[in-house]
Amino acid sequence: MKQVVEYQGIPVGVLIPRDGGLAFMAVKYDVMELDGRHFSSAAEAREAIRALVTQRIAFAA
């Protein structure tokens, strides 16, 4: 079953069961770097999204 992944209340991608894990399909440009990446859990995917967005914010400052 697909799972929508949100960041700060905004949908940013979908997790799709694949090969015993979860494949991430990005729907927002800010997380496009994670598109196609496989995660072992939804929590792992959310942490990767949080880290990527935080890094982008820090880089822009």
Coordinates of N, CA, C and O in Angstrom, one line a residue:
M1 N 0.8 -1.2 0.0 CA 0.0 0.0 0.0 C 0.9 1.3 0.0 O 1.9 1.3 0.7
K2 N 0.6 2.2 -0.8 CA 1.3 3.5 -0.9 C 1.0 4.3 0.3 O -0.1 4.3 0.9
Q3 N 2.1 5.1 0.7 CA 1.9 6.0 1.8 C 2.4 7.4 1.4 O 3.4 7.6 0.9
V4 N 1.5 8.4 1.7 CA 1.9 9.8 1.4 C 2.8 10.2 2.5 O 2.6 9.9 3.7
V5 N 3.9 10.9 2.1 CA 4.8 11.4 3.1 C 4.7 12.9 3.1 O 4.8 13.6 2.1
E6 N 4.5 13.5 4.3 CA 4.4 15.0 4.4 C 5.6 15.5 5.2 O 6.2 14.8 6.0
Y7 N 5.9 16.8 4.9 CA 6.9 17.5 5.7 C 6.3 18.8 6.1 O 5.8 19.6 5.2
Q8 N 6.1 19.1 7.3 CA 5.5 20.2 7.9 C 4.1 20.4 7.3 O 3.7 21.5 6.9
G9 N 3.4 19.3 7.2 CA 2.0 19.3 6.7 C 1.8 19.4 5.2 O 0.7 19.4 4.7
I10 N 2.9 19.4 4.5 CA 2.8 19.5 3.0 C 3.2 18.1 2.4 O 4.3 17.7 2.7
P11 N 2.4 17.5 1.6 CA 2.8 16.3 0.9 C 4.0 16.5 0.0 O 4.0 17.4 -0.8
V12 N 5.1 15.7 0.2 CA 6.3 15.9 -0.6 C 6.7 14.6 -1.4 O 7.5 14.7 -2.2
G13 N 6.0 13.5 -1.1 CA 6.3 12.3 -1.8 C 5.4 11.1 -1.4 O 4.5 11.3 -0.6
V14 N 5.7 10.0 -2.0 CA 4.9 8.8 -1.8 C 5.9 7.6 -1.6 O 6.9 7.6 -2.3
L15 N 5.6 6.8 -0.6 CA 6.4 5.6 -0.4 C 5.7 4.4 -1.0 O 4.5 4.2 -0.7
I16 N 6.4 3.6 -1.8 CA 5.8 2.5 -2.5 C 6.6 1.2 -2.1 O 7.8 1.2 -2.2
P17 N 5.8 0.2 -1.6 CA 6.5 -1.0 -1.2 C 7.3 -1.6 -2.5 O 6.7 -1.7 -3.5
R18 N 8.5 -1.9 -2.3 CA 9.3 -2.5 -3.4 C 10.6 -3.2 -2.8 O 11.3 -2.7 -2.0
D19 N 10.8 -4.4 -3.3 CA 11.9 -5.2 -2.9 C 12.2 -5.3 -1.4 O 13.3 -5.2 -1.0
G20 N 11.1 -5.5 -0.7 CA 11.3 -5.7 0.8 C 11.5 -4.4 1.5 O 11.7 -4.4 2.7
G21 N 11.4 -3.3 0.8 CA 11.6 -1.9 1.5 C 10.5 -1.0 0.9 O 9.5 -1.4 0.4
L22 N 10.9 0.3 1.0 CA 10.0 1.3 0.5 C 10.7 2.3 -0.4 O 11.7 2.8 -0.1
A23 N 10.2 2.4 -1.6 CA 10.8 3.3 -2.6 C 10.1 4.6 -2.5 O 8.9 4.7 -2.4
F24 N 10.9 5.7 -2.5 CA 10.4 7.1 -2.4 C 10.2 7.7 -3.8 O 11.1 7.7 -4.6
M25 N 9.0 8.2 -4.0 CA 8.7 9.0 -5.3 C 8.4 10.4 -4.9 O 7.4 10.7 -4.2
A26 N 9.3 11.3 -5.2 CA 9.1 12.7 -4.9 C 8.0 13.4 -5.7 O 7.9 13.1 -6.9
V27 N 7.3 14.3 -5.1 CA 6.3 15.1 -5.8 C 6.6 16.6 -5.6 O 5.9 17.4 -6.2
K28 N 7.6 16.9 -4.9 CA 8.0 18.3 -4.7 C 9.5 18.5 -5.0 O 10.3 17.6 -4.7
Y29 N 9.8 19.6 -5.6 CA 11.2 19.8 -6.1 C 12.2 19.8 -4.9 O 13.3 19.2 -5.1
D30 N 11.8 20.2 -3.8 CA 12.7 20.3 -2.6 C 13.3 19.0 -2.2 O 14.3 18.9 -1.5
V31 N 12.6 17.9 -2.5 CA 13.1 16.6 -2.1 C 13.4 15.7 -3.3 O 13.5 14.5 -3.1
M32 N 13.5 16.3 -4.5 CA 13.8 15.5 -5.7 C 15.0 14.7 -5.6 O 15.1 13.6 -6.2
E33 N 16.0 15.1 -4.8 CA 17.3 14.3 -4.7 C 17.0 12.9 -4.1 O 17.8 12.0 -4.2
L34 N 15.9 12.8 -3.4 CA 15.6 11.5 -2.7 C 14.8 10.6 -3.6 O 14.5 9.4 -3.3
D35 N 14.3 11.1 -4.8 CA 13.5 10.3 -5.7 C 14.2 9.0 -6.1 O 15.3 9.0 -6.5
G36 N 13.4 7.9 -5.9 CA 13.9 6.6 -6.3 C 14.7 5.9 -5.2 O 15.1 4.7 -5.3
R37 N 15.1 6.6 -4.1 CA 15.8 6.0 -3.0 C 15.0 5.0 -2.2 O 13.8 5.2 -2.1
H38 N 15.6 4.0 -1.8 CA 14.9 3.0 -1.0 C 15.2 3.1 0.5 O 16.3 3.5 0.9
F39 N 14.1 3.0 1.3 CA 14.2 3.1 2.8 C 13.6 1.8 3.4 O 12.8 1.2 2.8
S40 N 14.1 1.6 4.6 CA 13.6 0.4 5.3 C 12.3 0.7 6.1 O 11.6 -0.2 6.4
S41 N 12.0 2.0 6.3 CA 10.8 2.3 7.0 C 10.4 3.7 6.7 O 11.2 4.5 6.1
A42 N 9.1 4.1 7.0 CA 8.6 5.4 6.7 C 9.4 6.4 7.6 O 9.6 7.5 7.2
A43 N 9.7 6.0 8.8 CA 10.4 6.9 9.7 C 11.8 7.3 9.2 O 12.2 8.4 9.3
E44 N 12.4 6.3 8.6 CA 13.7 6.5 7.9 C 13.6 7.5 6.8 O 14.4 8.4 6.6
A45 N 12.6 7.4 6.0 CA 12.3 8.3 4.9 C 12.0 9.7 5.4 O 12.6 10.7 4.9
R46 N 11.2 9.8 6.4 CA 10.9 11.2 7.0 C 12.2 11.8 7.5 O 12.3 13.0 7.4
E47 N 13.0 11.1 8.2 CA 14.3 11.6 8.7 C 15.2 12.1 7.6 O 15.8 13.2 7.6
A48 N 15.3 11.3 6.5 CA 16.1 11.8 5.3 C 15.5 13.1 4.7 O 16.3 13.9 4.3
I49 N 14.2 13.2 4.6 CA 13.5 14.4 4.1 C 13.9 15.6 5.0 O 14.2 16.6 4.6
R50 N 13.7 15.4 6.3 CA 14.0 16.4 7.3 C 15.4 16.9 7.2 O 15.7 18.1 7.1
A51 N 16.4 15.9 7.1 CA 17.8 16.3 7.0 C 18.1 17.0 5.7 O 18.8 18.0 5.7
L52 N 17.5 16.6 4.6 CA 17.7 17.3 3.3 C 17.2 18.7 3.3 O 17.9 19.7 2.9
V53 N 16.0 18.9 3.8 CA 15.4 20.2 3.8 C 16.1 21.1 4.8 O 16.4 22.3 4.5
T54 N 16.5 20.6 5.9 CA 17.3 21.4 6.9 C 18.7 21.8 6.3 O 19.1 23.0 6.5
Q55 N 19.3 20.9 5.5 CA 20.6 21.2 4.9 C 20.4 22.3 3.8 O 21.2 23.2 3.7
R56 N 19.3 22.2 3.1 CA 19.0 23.3 2.1 C 18.8 24.6 2.7 O 19.3 25.6 2.2
I57 N 18.1 24.7 3.8 CA 17.8 25.9 4.5 C 19.1 26.5 5.0 O 19.4 27.7 4.9
A58 N 20.0 25.7 5.6 CA 21.3 26.1 6.2 C 22.2 26.6 5.1 O 22.9 27.6 5.2
F59 N 22.2 26.0 3.9 CA 23.0 26.3 2.8 C 22.5 27.7 2.2 O 23.4 28.5 1.8
A60 N 21.2 27.9 2.2 CA 20.7 29.2 1.7 C 21.0 30.4 2.6 O 20.9 31.5 2.1
A61 N 21.2 30.1 3.8 CA 21.4 31.2 4.8 C 22.7 31.9 4.7 O 23.6 31.7 4.1

